Amino acid sequence: MAQPKERVAFIGLGVMGAGMAANLARKGFDTTVFNRSAAKAEPVVAAGARLAPSARDAVEGAGVVFLCLPATADVEAVLFGPAGIAARLAAGTVVVDTSTIDPVATRGFAQRLAAHGVMMLDAPVSGGQKGAVDGTLTCMVGGPDEALALARPFLAAMATTIVHIGGSGAGQVAKACNQICVSANLVGASEAMALAMKMGVDPARVREALLGGAARSVVLERHVQKLLDRDFRPGFRTALIAKDLAIAAKALDDARVFAPVSAVVLQVIKGLAASGRQDDDWCSVGDLVQQLSAIPQAGGPAQER
Ligand code: NAD
């Protein structure tokens, strides 16, 4: 494979960022990384990346800078906070934010960076930890063509589907649409599994049958399997889907979209977070549904929780 000369930086090496950054390093890109807790960088360094002592050090000399951080406030802090990187980015640098954050805030960040001659893409992803590790993510991109042309070879190391949705913020709008679809699917599937259990029918057999028909989905394939295994290790933390659905709810409200299903799903996920499952995988919503349906074992101490 051709070895691109340009240096790339990656900030935020959690569940998603670690796999994504490791793919950049493994595929021959000159990669420097930073994470708030350094221990998370170990597997990425093992894949060939260099660990920098700060975010500012990481971006020194990088032509493309990736962010994969929890929420809008984290992206703002890393870009513009007291130790923020914006002050260190050379004109012509492309910032690629793969975090799922607020689309309106994204547009504001892009404008502030543009004042320094720095381009920004919003490029949130779908595909979970497995997609990040395998390099098979779907990436929804908002921002200028020129920036995507520069970032595309790097994105291609992490994603097999890269869709340029539109201008700044459009990628985040697409991601909100994605979260609306998958969360309604998981809450519905959780209720279906609870019904099977209450009726004395094997939920694993029901899942198997549903996978062959119109109900087939990634949620049924992966998330419901995790639920039936009572494996509540994240994965995708409840706190993050709660954050995503709050973003989607605000966007739906601002755009005056009739969205009763999203309103209910948001309440269910808020209840899940309030039930002490903030840091569990969000498939634990199925466990909450079982608990509230008086299904034995539900709500009990899952081994991996
Ligand atoms: P995570 O909490 O596992 O990782 C976030 C990482 O950012 C952590 O390692 C944390 O230490 C680091 N961090 C936070 N603030 C920092 C700072 N100021 N400087 C440096 N590092 C900092 O979260 P994740 O699951 O990897 O998700 C990251 C983003 O991707 C979120 O916006 C999430 O919604 C989105 N996402 C997650 C999934 C998933 O399945 N986990 C899938 C698609 C998209």
Tab-separated table of C-alpha atoms and ligand atoms in Angstrom, residues 11-17 34-37 40 55 68-71 74 77-78 98-101 125-129 175 179 235-237 240 243-244, ligand 1:
chain	number	residue	atom	x	y	z
A	11	ILE	CA	-7.583	12.652	19.837
A	12	GLY	CA	-9.976	10.502	21.896
A	13	LEU	CA	-9.145	6.798	22.131
A	14	GLY	CA	-12.240	5.308	23.762
A	15	VAL	CA	-14.415	2.433	22.571
A	16	MET	CA	-14.529	3.861	19.025
A	17	GLY	CA	-11.412	6.025	18.713
A	34	PHE	CA	-3.633	11.663	22.531
A	35	ASN	CA	-6.203	10.611	25.123
A	36	ARG	CA	-7.045	12.147	28.496
A	37	SER	CA	-6.281	8.847	30.242
A	40	LYS	CA	-6.287	3.792	26.652
A	55	ALA	CA	-3.521	17.367	22.437
A	68	CYS	CA	-13.560	11.055	18.627
A	69	LEU	CA	-14.876	12.522	21.895
A	70	PRO	CA	-18.025	11.926	23.939
A	71	ALA	CA	-20.095	15.109	23.600
A	74	ASP	CA	-15.711	17.899	24.949
A	77	ALA	CA	-12.947	22.118	24.991
A	78	VAL	CA	-10.421	20.239	22.834
A	98	THR	CA	-16.143	11.760	14.195
A	99	SER	CA	-17.939	12.390	17.517
A	100	THR	CA	-21.735	12.535	17.583
A	101	ILE	CA	-22.563	16.104	18.607
A	125	VAL	CA	-19.899	7.197	12.333
A	126	SER	CA	-22.123	4.172	12.670
A	127	GLY	CA	-21.102	0.540	13.026
A	128	GLY	CA	-20.132	0.270	16.698
A	129	GLN	CA	-16.926	-1.000	18.239
A	175	LYS	CA	-26.375	10.722	12.473
A	179	GLN	CA	-30.049	7.217	16.121
A	235	GLY	CA	-20.272	-1.310	23.575
A	236	PHE	CA	-22.275	1.809	23.392
A	237	ARG	CA	-22.854	3.365	26.795
A	240	LEU	CA	-24.047	8.248	24.980
A	243	LYS	CA	-26.905	12.298	24.732
A	244	ASP	CA	-27.653	11.410	21.088
B	1	NAD	P1	-15.781	6.684	25.041
B	1	NAD	O1	-16.327	7.380	26.221
B	1	NAD	O2	-15.475	5.233	25.098
B	1	NAD	O3	-14.441	7.432	24.511
B	1	NAD	C1	-14.235	8.812	24.561
B	1	NAD	C2	-12.755	9.041	24.821
B	1	NAD	O4	-12.476	10.437	24.782
B	1	NAD	C3	-12.299	8.539	26.197
B	1	NAD	O5	-11.190	7.670	26.022
B	1	NAD	C4	-11.911	9.811	26.954
B	1	NAD	O6	-10.803	9.615	27.842
B	1	NAD	C5	-11.519	10.717	25.797
B	1	NAD	N1	-11.595	12.141	26.135
B	1	NAD	C6	-12.650	12.814	26.672
B	1	NAD	N2	-12.328	14.114	26.799
B	1	NAD	C7	-11.066	14.257	26.341
B	1	NAD	C8	-10.185	15.361	26.214
B	1	NAD	N3	-10.545	16.578	26.629
B	1	NAD	N4	-8.954	15.150	25.681
B	1	NAD	C9	-8.592	13.922	25.280
B	1	NAD	N5	-9.386	12.819	25.364
B	1	NAD	C10	-10.603	13.001	25.911
B	1	NAD	O7	-16.829	6.974	23.864
B	1	NAD	P2	-16.998	6.184	22.474
B	1	NAD	O8	-17.997	5.081	22.660
B	1	NAD	O9	-15.664	5.915	21.871
B	1	NAD	O10	-17.762	7.321	21.625
B	1	NAD	C11	-17.072	8.457	21.113
B	1	NAD	C12	-18.034	9.219	20.204
B	1	NAD	O11	-18.455	8.360	19.119
B	1	NAD	C13	-19.314	9.669	20.930
B	1	NAD	O12	-19.718	10.916	20.449
B	1	NAD	C14	-20.303	8.577	20.569
B	1	NAD	O13	-21.651	9.042	20.637
B	1	NAD	C15	-19.874	8.213	19.152
B	1	NAD	N6	-20.198	6.834	18.721
B	1	NAD	C16	-20.046	5.768	19.575
B	1	NAD	C17	-20.385	4.486	19.114
B	1	NAD	C18	-20.245	3.259	20.002
B	1	NAD	O14	-20.773	2.193	19.647
B	1	NAD	N7	-19.542	3.338	21.138
B	1	NAD	C19	-20.815	4.297	17.801
B	1	NAD	C20	-20.909	5.391	16.961
B	1	NAD	C21	-20.596	6.664	17.419
